[in-house]
XYZ file of C-alpha atoms in Angstrom:
646
model
C 31.387 -8.658 -5.271
C 33.549 -5.782 -6.494
C 37.351 -5.884 -6.291
C 37.477 -2.822 -4.047
C 35.505 -4.651 -1.355
C 37.420 -7.918 -1.552
C 39.673 -8.678 1.389
C 42.973 -10.403 1.145
C 42.718 -14.118 1.838
C 46.337 -15.171 2.144
C 48.642 -15.037 5.144
C 52.403 -15.294 4.783
C 54.011 -18.470 6.022
C 57.573 -17.971 7.291
C 58.342 -21.702 6.939
C 57.155 -22.061 3.361
C 53.955 -23.849 4.298
C 51.956 -24.956 1.328
C 48.744 -24.016 3.114
C 49.604 -20.368 3.238
C 46.195 -18.772 3.523
C 42.570 -18.905 4.589
C 39.565 -17.663 2.637
C 37.862 -14.573 3.990
C 34.112 -14.233 3.776
C 32.786 -11.774 1.286
C 29.507 -9.879 1.708
C 26.778 -8.916 -0.701
C 26.365 -5.429 0.724
C 28.459 -2.444 -0.242
C 30.939 -1.484 2.468
C 32.272 2.053 2.632
C 36.015 2.296 2.034
C 36.567 3.997 5.395
C 35.119 1.031 7.333
C 37.072 -1.679 5.507
C 39.611 -3.799 7.407
C 42.722 -4.805 5.528
C 44.197 -8.283 5.805
C 47.186 -9.053 7.982
C 49.432 -9.703 4.994
C 48.016 -7.371 2.335
C 46.306 -8.354 -0.911
C 47.076 -11.829 -2.188
C 47.079 -13.375 -5.612
C 43.854 -15.234 -6.382
C 43.286 -18.027 -8.791
C 40.252 -17.772 -11.015
C 37.056 -19.528 -9.941
C 34.269 -20.653 -12.222
C 31.063 -18.719 -11.695
C 28.672 -20.676 -9.485
C 25.350 -19.668 -8.023
C 22.710 -21.065 -5.752
C 22.968 -22.828 -2.442
C 24.681 -25.988 -1.360
C 22.550 -29.137 -1.156
C 21.799 -30.626 2.173
C 23.709 -33.781 1.339
C 26.961 -31.791 1.115
C 26.687 -28.836 3.537
C 30.422 -28.117 3.877
C 32.217 -25.609 1.740
C 35.919 -25.304 1.076
C 37.592 -23.872 4.158
C 41.248 -23.726 3.160
C 42.756 -23.012 -0.184
C 45.477 -25.538 -0.722
C 48.160 -24.854 -3.283
C 49.779 -28.278 -3.055
C 50.193 -30.365 -6.154
C 48.715 -33.315 -4.199
C 45.005 -32.589 -3.538
C 45.124 -34.710 -0.376
C 47.587 -32.393 1.402
C 45.110 -30.254 3.284
C 44.241 -29.978 6.943
C 41.234 -31.832 8.312
C 41.342 -30.502 11.875
C 40.589 -26.772 11.483
C 37.212 -25.275 12.471
C 34.835 -23.856 9.880
C 35.861 -20.190 10.066
C 36.095 -17.767 7.181
C 33.559 -19.358 4.829
C 31.938 -17.532 1.986
C 28.210 -17.026 2.625
C 26.027 -19.527 0.850
C 23.631 -16.956 -0.559
C 26.278 -14.849 -2.196
C 25.410 -14.124 -5.793
C 29.039 -14.438 -6.884
C 30.170 -17.645 -5.203
C 33.664 -18.950 -5.041
C 34.273 -22.455 -6.248
C 36.181 -25.233 -4.529
C 39.886 -25.536 -4.179
C 39.954 -28.029 -6.959
C 38.167 -25.689 -9.412
C 40.962 -23.131 -9.165
C 43.566 -25.864 -9.500
C 41.872 -27.138 -12.574
C 41.860 -23.689 -14.105
C 45.589 -23.537 -13.549
C 46.503 -27.035 -14.699
C 43.940 -27.889 -17.376
C 45.693 -29.782 -20.163
C 45.492 -28.443 -23.672
C 43.827 -30.281 -26.477
C 47.149 -31.096 -28.104
C 48.348 -32.940 -24.950
C 45.442 -35.421 -24.598
C 46.544 -38.540 -22.693
C 45.367 -41.973 -23.616
C 44.046 -44.138 -20.817
C 46.438 -47.120 -20.501
C 43.919 -49.154 -18.486
C 42.032 -51.954 -20.280
C 38.693 -50.340 -19.476
C 36.825 -52.108 -22.307
C 37.663 -55.599 -21.084
C 34.738 -57.206 -19.258
C 36.919 -58.779 -16.580
C 38.517 -55.435 -15.746
C 35.075 -53.764 -15.727
C 33.821 -56.426 -13.319
C 36.796 -55.816 -11.075
C 36.172 -52.055 -11.112
C 32.466 -52.560 -10.346
C 33.289 -54.821 -7.403
C 35.790 -52.344 -5.953
C 33.362 -49.440 -6.442
C 30.572 -51.424 -4.777
C 32.795 -52.394 -1.815
C 33.963 -48.806 -1.341
C 30.431 -47.384 -1.511
C 29.208 -49.970 0.990
C 32.144 -49.178 3.281
C 31.372 -45.454 3.136
C 27.708 -45.991 4.139
C 26.273 -45.401 0.674
C 23.280 -47.628 -0.011
C 23.618 -49.257 -3.416
C 23.203 -52.638 -4.998
C 25.232 -54.429 -7.602
C 22.234 -54.326 -9.934
C 22.431 -50.522 -9.897
C 26.034 -50.680 -11.124
C 25.070 -53.187 -13.769
C 22.237 -51.107 -15.240
C 23.192 -47.542 -14.290
C 20.977 -44.493 -14.778
C 21.922 -40.837 -15.052
C 20.455 -40.032 -11.630
C 22.284 -42.910 -9.911
C 25.512 -42.026 -11.647
C 25.208 -38.387 -10.524
C 24.549 -39.430 -6.901
C 27.496 -41.852 -6.904
C 29.747 -39.309 -8.591
C 28.923 -36.572 -6.069
C 29.379 -38.988 -3.165
C 32.795 -40.126 -4.410
C 33.905 -36.541 -5.064
C 32.794 -35.552 -1.534
C 34.928 -38.429 -0.161
C 37.959 -37.017 -1.979
C 37.152 -33.337 -1.299
C 34.478 -32.978 1.420
C 34.288 -29.240 0.774
C 33.668 -29.373 -2.963
C 30.604 -27.195 -3.696
C 28.021 -28.853 -5.905
C 25.129 -26.696 -7.125
C 21.800 -28.579 -7.379
C 20.432 -25.907 -9.706
C 23.084 -26.562 -12.325
C 22.941 -29.317 -14.887
C 25.073 -32.349 -14.082
C 26.691 -32.062 -17.504
C 27.952 -28.571 -16.540
C 29.426 -29.762 -13.220
C 30.943 -33.058 -14.351
C 33.929 -31.867 -16.348
C 34.908 -29.013 -13.917
C 34.840 -31.444 -10.999
C 37.101 -33.942 -12.781
C 39.487 -31.189 -13.837
C 39.516 -29.792 -10.306
C 40.498 -33.250 -9.025
C 43.168 -33.492 -11.757
C 41.659 -36.522 -13.478
C 44.138 -37.089 -16.307
C 41.605 -38.542 -18.798
C 38.762 -36.049 -18.378
C 39.184 -34.804 -21.954
C 38.260 -38.282 -23.251
C 34.754 -38.070 -21.734
C 31.942 -36.365 -23.571
C 29.226 -34.653 -21.516
C 26.606 -36.106 -23.868
C 27.380 -39.566 -22.514
C 25.881 -38.574 -19.128
C 22.372 -38.711 -20.587
C 22.743 -42.503 -21.005
C 25.793 -43.530 -18.905
C 25.039 -47.257 -19.193
C 25.487 -47.417 -22.989
C 28.249 -49.538 -24.454
C 30.345 -46.670 -25.836
C 30.109 -44.397 -22.725
C 30.016 -46.786 -19.752
C 33.721 -47.916 -19.819
C 35.074 -44.363 -19.584
C 32.475 -43.288 -16.986
C 33.079 -46.446 -14.929
C 36.836 -45.817 -15.097
C 36.265 -42.282 -13.793
C 34.276 -43.666 -10.839
C 36.979 -46.268 -10.181
C 39.652 -43.535 -10.211
C 37.617 -41.546 -7.657
C 37.409 -44.670 -5.478
C 41.197 -45.100 -5.626
C 41.668 -41.417 -4.774
C 39.288 -41.750 -1.809
C 41.169 -44.807 -0.558
C 44.458 -42.982 -0.917
C 43.114 -39.974 0.969
C 41.728 -42.164 3.768
C 44.991 -44.074 4.024
C 46.911 -40.812 4.163
C 44.699 -39.434 6.940
C 45.067 -42.658 8.955
C 48.861 -42.923 8.601
C 49.481 -40.119 11.109
C 51.906 -38.536 8.635
C 53.542 -35.290 9.840
C 52.494 -33.524 6.645
C 48.929 -33.569 7.982
C 50.109 -30.738 10.216
C 48.041 -31.674 13.255
C 49.164 -29.473 16.124
C 48.179 -32.005 18.790
C 50.554 -34.564 17.259
C 53.576 -32.287 17.253
C 56.049 -33.580 19.899
C 57.476 -31.354 22.593
C 60.913 -31.385 20.943
C 60.966 -31.367 17.183
C 63.210 -30.334 14.320
C 61.097 -31.284 11.312
C 60.209 -28.208 9.171
C 56.695 -29.644 8.766
C 56.131 -29.321 12.518
C 57.185 -25.669 12.290
C 54.739 -25.249 9.435
C 51.930 -26.838 11.476
C 52.491 -24.466 14.395
C 52.731 -21.493 12.040
C 49.529 -22.439 10.255
C 47.695 -22.907 13.574
C 48.943 -19.510 14.714
C 47.803 -17.843 11.470
C 44.402 -19.527 11.715
C 43.830 -18.381 15.301
C 45.082 -14.901 14.441
C 42.784 -14.752 11.435
C 39.837 -15.735 13.606
C 40.731 -13.008 16.079
C 41.090 -10.615 13.156
C 37.524 -11.383 12.082
C 36.385 -10.606 15.612
C 37.911 -7.126 15.367
C 41.322 -7.662 16.986
C 44.375 -5.899 15.613
C 46.876 -7.215 18.193
C 47.177 -10.958 18.736
C 48.722 -11.200 22.196
C 47.103 -14.514 23.178
C 48.223 -16.186 19.971
C 51.747 -14.752 20.370
C 51.936 -15.939 23.976
C 50.696 -19.395 23.039
C 53.243 -19.749 20.233
C 56.034 -18.404 22.444
C 55.070 -20.825 25.232
C 55.090 -23.731 22.741
C 58.573 -22.855 21.478
C 59.802 -22.199 25.026
C 58.603 -25.687 25.915
C 60.442 -27.018 22.846
C 63.649 -25.212 23.796
C 63.384 -25.882 27.555
C 65.821 -28.801 27.585
C 68.234 -27.006 25.272
C 68.078 -23.888 27.470
C 68.731 -25.992 30.583
C 71.662 -27.682 28.848
C 72.925 -24.248 27.835
C 72.712 -22.996 31.437
C 74.579 -26.086 32.650
C 77.214 -25.583 29.975
C 77.525 -21.925 31.012
C 77.992 -22.941 34.651
C 80.609 -25.499 33.645
C 82.284 -22.861 31.493
C 82.336 -20.436 34.434
C 83.814 -23.122 36.700
C 86.381 -24.040 34.075
C 87.292 -20.370 33.598
C 87.658 -19.950 37.369
C 89.907 -23.013 37.544
C 91.871 -21.743 34.566
C 92.287 -18.301 36.133
C 93.337 -19.898 39.408
C 95.892 -22.118 37.657
C 97.070 -19.205 35.515
C 97.469 -16.862 38.490
C 99.113 -19.443 40.790
C 102.752 -20.462 40.655
C 103.672 -22.992 38.007
C 103.629 -26.620 39.270
C 107.173 -27.054 37.961
C 108.439 -24.277 40.230
C 106.619 -25.823 43.186
C 108.141 -29.218 42.356
C 111.602 -27.697 41.957
C 111.258 -25.932 45.313
C 110.016 -29.131 46.937
C 112.863 -31.026 45.303
C 115.345 -28.535 46.778
C 113.834 -29.011 50.229
C 113.955 -32.785 49.813
C 117.587 -32.666 48.703
C 118.533 -30.532 51.693
C 116.534 -32.837 53.995
C 118.283 -35.816 52.434
C 121.674 -34.268 53.148
C 120.609 -33.536 56.722
C 119.286 -37.073 57.100
C 122.618 -38.482 55.875
C 124.445 -36.292 58.389
C 122.180 -37.450 61.215
C 122.550 -41.057 60.052
C 126.320 -40.745 60.072
C 126.182 -39.291 63.586
C 123.966 -42.106 64.842
C 126.216 -44.645 63.137
C 129.216 -43.109 64.917
C 127.278 -43.121 68.201
C 126.284 -46.744 67.630
C 129.895 -47.693 66.948
C 130.985 -45.857 70.085
C 128.354 -47.642 72.158
C 129.390 -51.027 70.746
C 133.009 -50.290 71.632
C 131.984 -49.172 75.098
C 129.928 -52.335 75.660
C 132.829 -54.493 74.488
C 135.187 -52.628 76.822
C 132.758 -53.011 79.742
C 132.384 -56.750 79.022
C 136.159 -57.162 78.977
C 136.475 -55.223 82.223
C 133.625 -57.303 83.737
C 135.400 -60.541 82.823
C 138.624 -59.242 84.360
C 136.865 -58.284 87.556
C 135.063 -61.646 87.643
C 138.407 -63.442 87.412
C 139.782 -61.182 90.155
C 136.737 -62.014 92.308
C 137.321 -65.759 91.828
C 140.951 -65.310 92.669
C 140.025 -63.372 95.828
C 137.526 -66.069 96.845
C 140.189 -68.737 96.426
C 142.614 -66.682 98.509
C 139.911 -66.180 101.146
C 139.396 -69.944 101.300
C 143.104 -70.542 101.664
C 143.341 -67.908 104.376
C 140.386 -69.444 106.237
C 142.128 -72.874 106.194
C 145.312 -71.271 107.335
C 143.483 -69.578 110.211
C 141.974 -72.874 111.240
C 145.341 -74.523 111.194
C 147.037 -71.719 113.141
C 146.713 -71.644 116.879
C 145.456 -68.162 117.660
C 144.470 -66.618 120.947
C 140.931 -65.346 121.582
C 142.168 -61.797 121.589
C 143.729 -62.315 118.167
C 140.518 -63.917 116.957
C 138.456 -61.028 118.302
C 140.839 -58.578 116.702
C 140.755 -60.414 113.451
C 136.934 -60.552 113.565
C 136.842 -56.887 114.323
C 139.164 -56.167 111.422
C 137.040 -58.392 109.231
C 133.868 -56.621 110.196
C 135.561 -53.296 109.640
C 136.746 -54.425 106.247
C 133.280 -55.785 105.431
C 131.654 -52.511 106.370
C 134.286 -50.661 104.347
C 133.549 -53.011 101.430
C 129.808 -52.399 101.756
C 130.417 -48.648 101.840
C 132.593 -48.918 98.793
C 129.919 -50.982 96.993
C 127.289 -48.409 97.946
C 129.495 -45.613 96.671
C 130.129 -47.564 93.464
C 126.375 -47.991 92.925
C 125.801 -44.300 93.634
C 128.577 -43.451 91.215
C 126.983 -45.710 88.582
C 123.591 -44.015 89.099
C 125.244 -40.620 88.788
C 127.022 -41.771 85.641
C 123.719 -43.027 84.158
C 121.918 -39.776 84.937
C 124.833 -37.830 83.519
C 124.745 -39.967 80.380
C 120.980 -39.339 79.987
C 121.534 -35.628 80.552
C 124.425 -35.660 78.098
C 122.261 -37.474 75.540
C 119.407 -34.951 75.937
C 121.762 -32.035 75.763
C 123.469 -33.610 72.765
C 120.063 -33.936 71.011
C 119.210 -30.316 71.907
C 122.637 -29.264 70.652
C 122.044 -31.207 67.418
C 118.635 -29.526 67.002
C 120.185 -26.120 67.644
C 122.930 -26.958 65.161
C 120.300 -28.065 62.568
C 118.401 -24.807 63.128
C 121.666 -22.924 62.736
C 122.412 -24.830 59.499
C 118.883 -24.122 58.144
C 119.294 -20.428 58.932
C 122.620 -20.432 57.084
C 120.907 -22.140 54.132
C 117.978 -19.699 54.084
C 120.310 -16.681 54.419
C 122.672 -17.945 51.729
C 125.694 -18.095 54.058
C 126.961 -21.511 53.006
C 130.496 -21.485 51.599
C 131.676 -19.906 49.471
C 130.591 -16.626 51.072
C 130.569 -13.325 49.185
C 133.663 -11.116 49.554
C 135.315 -10.271 51.853
C 134.309 -13.511 53.688
C 135.190 -16.015 50.947
C 137.810 -17.743 53.166
C 135.471 -18.205 56.157
C 133.393 -21.348 56.778
C 130.421 -20.733 59.092
C 129.315 -24.371 59.233
C 129.623 -26.350 62.493
C 129.549 -30.069 63.234
C 128.766 -31.785 66.557
C 130.726 -34.902 67.628
C 129.299 -36.216 70.894
C 131.241 -39.480 70.710
C 134.642 -37.918 71.332
C 136.170 -37.870 74.794
C 138.008 -34.647 74.155
C 135.886 -31.642 74.995
C 137.781 -29.472 72.552
C 136.723 -31.734 69.697
C 132.971 -31.909 70.513
C 132.175 -28.936 68.222
C 134.335 -28.962 65.089
C 134.618 -26.025 62.712
C 135.780 -22.422 62.951
C 136.121 -20.667 66.279
C 132.691 -19.555 67.459
C 133.733 -16.543 69.492
C 136.559 -15.196 67.372
C 135.487 -16.098 63.805
C 131.828 -17.118 63.496
C 130.299 -14.596 65.916
C 132.289 -11.654 64.564
C 131.554 -12.672 60.965
C 127.817 -12.961 61.697
C 127.821 -9.570 63.422
C 129.556 -8.042 60.405
C 127.060 -9.681 58.000
C 124.114 -8.516 60.122
C 125.466 -4.977 60.210
C 125.899 -4.974 56.398
C 122.378 -6.316 55.941
C 120.978 -3.642 58.232
C 122.852 -1.023 56.242
C 121.508 -2.416 52.961
C 118.000 -2.491 54.395
C 118.299 1.120 55.507
C 119.539 2.060 52.030
C 116.656 0.178 50.406
C 114.178 1.842 52.747
C 115.577 5.262 51.923
C 115.428 4.435 48.206
C 111.815 3.301 48.648
C 110.926 6.526 50.421
C 112.646 8.460 47.667
C 110.781 6.537 44.942
C 107.480 7.059 46.787
C 108.206 10.769 46.963
C 109.032 10.876 43.259
C 105.878 8.871 42.489
C 103.796 11.340 44.513
C 105.375 14.207 42.629
C 104.681 12.466 39.321
C 101.087 11.841 40.368
C 100.723 15.522 41.262
C 102.257 16.499 37.927
C 99.879 14.116 36.137
C 96.943 15.686 37.913
C 98.225 19.150 36.952
C 98.664 18.000 33.347
C 95.154 16.546 33.375
C 93.828 19.851 34.712
C 95.711 21.715 31.996
C 94.379 19.275 29.412
C 90.831 19.894 30.603
C 91.385 23.666 30.498
C 92.831 23.418 26.990
C 89.913 21.203 25.932
C 87.514 23.822 27.247
C 89.408 26.478 25.285
C 89.297 24.271 22.185
C 85.551 23.828 22.605
C 85.131 27.593 22.980
C 87.353 28.207 19.932
C 85.373 25.640 17.926
C 82.142 27.337 18.936
C 83.599 30.717 17.971
C 84.777 29.262 14.655
C 81.308 27.818 14.068
C 79.760 31.186 14.915
C 82.183 32.948 12.572
C 81.454 30.374 9.881
C 77.715 30.810 10.342
C 78.037 34.612 10.360
C 80.233 34.482 7.280
C 77.750 32.209 5.543
C 74.886 34.515 6.478
C 76.776 37.590 5.339
C 77.789 35.744 2.206
C 74.155 34.875 1.559
C 73.149 38.481 2.185
C 75.956 39.694 -0.044
C 75.029 37.221 -2.755
C 71.412 38.333 -2.512
C 72.546 41.981 -2.640
C 74.825 41.233 -5.591
C 71.995 39.467 -7.379
C 69.746 42.413 -6.663
C 72.398 44.816 -7.915
C 72.904 42.681 -11.011
C 69.191 42.838 -11.673
C 69.216 46.576 -11.092
C 72.315 46.863 -13.282
C 70.599 44.971 -16.044
C 67.556 47.119 -15.588
C 69.762 50.221 -15.574
C 71.491 49.075 -18.732
C 68.155 48.539 -20.335
C 66.991 51.932 -19.121
C 70.305 53.480 -20.230
C 69.665 52.479 -23.766
C 66.515 54.590 -23.653
C 67.345 57.346 -21.214
C 70.954 58.193 -22.187
C 73.734 59.679 -20.095
C 71.776 60.186 -16.845
C 71.095 56.521 -16.651
C 74.749 55.776 -17.551
C 75.862 57.694 -14.441
C 73.464 55.663 -12.306
C 74.801 52.563 -13.966
C 78.338 53.475 -12.977
C 77.212 54.072 -9.383
C 75.537 50.660 -9.306
C 78.663 49.065 -10.740
C 80.714 50.715 -8.015
C 78.335 49.393 -5.343
C 78.509 45.960 -6.917
C 82.310 45.938 -6.809
C 82.200 47.003 -3.144
C 79.876 44.138 -2.319
C 82.089 41.658 -4.189
C 85.156 42.943 -2.326
C 83.275 42.692 0.996
C 82.293 39.092 0.247
C 85.890 38.181 -0.659
C 87.147 39.855 2.517
C 84.667 37.924 4.671
C 85.685 34.683 2.963
C 89.364 35.373 3.646
C 88.649 36.184 7.295
C 86.654 32.994 7.704
C 89.389 30.897 6.116
C 92.033 32.532 8.312
C 89.937 31.901 11.453
C 89.418 28.274 10.516
C 93.123 27.822 9.762
C 94.059 29.496 13.062
C 91.707 27.278 15.054
C 92.927 24.172 13.237
C 96.543 25.165 13.917
C 95.795 25.726 17.607
C 94.061 22.367 17.849
C 97.033 20.647 16.191
C 99.479 22.374 18.547
C 97.355 21.390 21.508
C 97.287 17.757 20.386
C 101.057 17.749 19.858
C 101.621 19.281 23.295
C 99.353 16.731 24.991
C 101.035 13.883 23.082
C 104.481 15.167 24.107
C 103.405 15.443 27.762
C 101.930 11.945 27.747
C 105.006 10.539 25.979
C 107.290 12.217 28.513
C 105.188 10.891 31.380
C 105.237 7.364 29.954
C 109.028 7.429 29.463
C 109.499 8.746 33.006
C 107.279 6.037 34.482
C 109.027 3.311 32.457
C 112.434 4.573 33.613
C 111.249 4.710 37.232
C 109.735 1.200 37.001
């Protein structure tokens, strides 16, 4: 197949995957250049392959699917479908992966390694034969120990090909080639370190004494490599890059490489089917990574919500009053309440003391009246005995009884009046208590108003000698001393009226100042709007002037170009005239002078246009600078005025 018809077989791996490409099938027919399809990643570097021909034997139908560039020949995928193979009947066939590797890493003759194994000892040979026999039996290869003891070239070739296929199932053996021509390339492709010590002539009689140890050691090495490969495939190692074994959440670069390689494989398959856009593969890969990042995205959303809540709380705390100020204000209220509570407590203590004194006085008076009652009873008894002893007439007795009844009724009336008076006194005391409590509440309200208005002593001038506080003393018997403090009618009321009048005056002054400031602010706003309108007009003028300057510059450039072209033309004509003057004489000299005159006029015209253009540009620049300075001055003046007003 010619190089012009060869497609690129490598795809780029963004994660540095060792399996970075797939082979593309080549065809035996000539394809026109116009109908060729380029690879997704452009042409790729190819390793040389040994020329092979023929078809693959039925015992080994698989060809190499993926070109591995790993140093370890076992690091290749075993789960990909058989896409992109080279046709079997191609005249120029591509060899196996291992053939290209051998071409790259074949040791030189000067670096021949000596086999450190004791391959010529009979015990070691017996051990190798037993291990080879066990491995062949385990891999469903029918063989007997007698075959290994007396080996033939045909048996050796069959065993060799079977063991190589266990290490590299896609290695292409050609049944039409001589075994001696395939033996060394296969060992070199598998990186057998002692292949240079084996002579191809030994394959004619592999069971001879001088050739059998080295050939048996080669088979034993292939058995060890097959065991290693099988163990590697069964260990579920992540470097196998099996997509189905990649977890939902992963961070291993090998897992990224597995997904990338699967994506490239599917895309390459779609490319072979004529697709140029790989939407399904892109969606599948995006869905896989979205599934990987789902928990992280959810955590991110939760963190964002928490951040928003925290910001809202922070803004609320930042915009609200400081807790210290709230605590200080609350402390002030508590201190004032504590002072009020102490005042109330002192009043109740005074009331309690007064009530205790009153009770003691009433008890003393009750004891005195009890003694008087006993004395009166004793006198009544004495008088009754005296009456019995005296000899009174019935009229005197009747009169005395009548007087007694009258006195008894008078006594009952007096007792009734005393009880009524006591009830009236009790009701009056209750009323006095209620009114005293109401008066105390009114006095507390009055004190709180004084505190909130800042009228506690000392008062501001001219009331620094006046005390507006009042105290209620309900325990006193003197009505003039119930409310202690300054005179309410003459001092407190007049002072409060004066303070209220001054406050009203201040409020009216503040209101007038506010109206004045609002008026000035409206005027400033109107002036700002006028300045903005002027700024917009000036900007329009500047735009027009810039356009005019651009037009002048363009016209000047065009005229300059025309003048330069005319000057060049005149120079050419002048040169031609000079040349003609040398041959034609004075007539041509006159024409030469005329052309020189025209040339000088054109040069002067060009200089004049340049000066006019420069002056126009300088004028426009000057006007723009003045406009900027004027706007800056207006804005500076406005800012200073607003700062002074604020």
